[in-house]
């Protein structure tokens, strides 16, 4: 099975990141992984690694509104998924 598949170390090298990052992304389901052998070692398809490394396509432009925040290219309304912090009670 190792032929054509990448180890965690090889995937990390191709992505220019640590092995821990590759493991974390695969655990979160962001990077497809196949577990093999008695030790359930991770193996990655080269095309999945290349696709993961490709820059994401930009989303639609968001209006310039100081009350809007974007996370990962998605607009998020304050108070829905974010905590609003203030310097003082007067700022609220």
Tab-separated table of C-alpha atoms in Angstrom:
chain	number	residue	atom	x	y	z
A	1	UNK	CA	0.000	0.000	0.000
A	2	UNK	CA	2.941	2.356	0.555
A	3	UNK	CA	3.568	2.636	-3.193
A	4	UNK	CA	2.100	5.945	-4.331
A	5	UNK	CA	1.157	6.933	-0.793
A	6	UNK	CA	2.967	9.411	1.454
A	7	UNK	CA	3.949	8.965	5.077
A	8	UNK	CA	3.230	11.679	7.622
A	9	UNK	CA	6.840	12.843	7.334
A	10	UNK	CA	6.676	13.008	3.528
A	11	UNK	CA	3.348	14.872	3.576
A	12	UNK	CA	4.741	17.352	6.109
A	13	UNK	CA	7.813	17.937	3.957
A	14	UNK	CA	5.684	18.584	0.853
A	15	UNK	CA	3.493	21.012	2.782
A	16	UNK	CA	6.420	22.689	4.539
A	17	UNK	CA	4.932	22.105	7.992
A	18	UNK	CA	5.555	19.924	11.023
A	19	UNK	CA	4.397	16.325	11.267
A	20	UNK	CA	2.224	17.390	14.203
A	21	UNK	CA	0.322	19.794	11.918
A	22	UNK	CA	-0.306	17.019	9.386
A	23	UNK	CA	-1.550	14.700	12.153
A	24	UNK	CA	-3.791	17.424	13.577
A	25	UNK	CA	-5.304	18.218	10.158
A	26	UNK	CA	-5.938	14.544	9.431
A	27	UNK	CA	-7.508	14.045	12.884
A	28	UNK	CA	-9.854	16.966	12.181
A	29	UNK	CA	-10.793	15.554	8.778
A	30	UNK	CA	-9.246	18.452	6.866
A	31	UNK	CA	-6.679	16.246	5.128
A	32	UNK	CA	-7.918	12.796	3.996
A	33	UNK	CA	-5.910	9.956	5.507
A	34	UNK	CA	-5.777	6.159	5.336
A	35	UNK	CA	-4.666	4.243	8.448
A	36	UNK	CA	-2.626	1.102	7.706
A	37	UNK	CA	-0.870	-1.716	9.522
A	38	UNK	CA	-0.906	-2.888	13.118
A	39	UNK	CA	0.215	0.533	14.334
A	40	UNK	CA	-2.426	2.307	12.215
A	41	UNK	CA	0.170	4.525	10.591
A	42	UNK	CA	-1.132	7.378	8.478
A	43	UNK	CA	-0.802	7.346	4.686
A	44	UNK	CA	-1.784	10.188	2.385
A	45	UNK	CA	-2.547	10.248	-1.334
A	46	UNK	CA	-0.217	12.726	-3.067
A	47	UNK	CA	-3.158	14.343	-4.875
A	48	UNK	CA	-4.911	15.006	-1.552
A	49	UNK	CA	-1.774	16.652	-0.179
A	50	UNK	CA	-1.379	18.775	-3.321
A	51	UNK	CA	-5.043	19.820	-3.225
A	52	UNK	CA	-4.719	20.703	0.461
A	53	UNK	CA	-1.656	22.838	-0.304
A	54	UNK	CA	-3.391	24.735	-3.128
A	55	UNK	CA	-4.619	28.189	-2.144
A	56	UNK	CA	-8.336	28.385	-1.503
A	57	UNK	CA	-10.462	30.224	-4.002
A	58	UNK	CA	-11.513	33.606	-2.686
A	59	UNK	CA	-15.136	33.917	-1.676
A	60	UNK	CA	-17.474	36.705	-2.685
A	61	UNK	CA	-16.414	40.169	-1.563
A	62	UNK	CA	-17.847	41.326	1.737
A	63	UNK	CA	-19.064	44.897	2.143
A	64	UNK	CA	-16.725	47.127	4.106
A	65	UNK	CA	-18.594	47.226	7.404
A	66	UNK	CA	-16.612	47.742	10.622
A	67	UNK	CA	-19.109	45.637	12.584
A	68	UNK	CA	-18.506	42.561	10.403
A	69	UNK	CA	-15.684	40.128	10.916
A	70	UNK	CA	-14.391	37.487	8.523
A	71	UNK	CA	-12.951	34.169	9.637
A	72	UNK	CA	-11.573	31.873	6.983
A	73	UNK	CA	-13.139	34.032	4.290
A	74	UNK	CA	-16.624	33.740	5.796
A	75	UNK	CA	-18.484	36.745	7.211
A	76	UNK	CA	-19.440	36.273	10.857
A	77	UNK	CA	-21.857	38.600	12.605
A	78	UNK	CA	-20.610	39.688	16.055
A	79	UNK	CA	-22.625	38.084	18.815
A	80	UNK	CA	-23.404	34.946	16.819
A	81	UNK	CA	-20.142	33.026	17.032
A	82	UNK	CA	-17.786	35.518	18.614
A	83	UNK	CA	-17.548	36.994	22.058
A	84	UNK	CA	-17.434	40.783	22.099
A	85	UNK	CA	-14.876	42.182	24.531
A	86	UNK	CA	-14.791	45.775	25.740
A	87	UNK	CA	-12.058	47.875	27.348
A	88	UNK	CA	-14.493	49.330	29.856
A	89	UNK	CA	-18.147	49.301	30.844
A	90	UNK	CA	-18.575	52.681	29.135
A	91	UNK	CA	-17.602	51.143	25.780
A	92	UNK	CA	-20.608	48.810	25.908
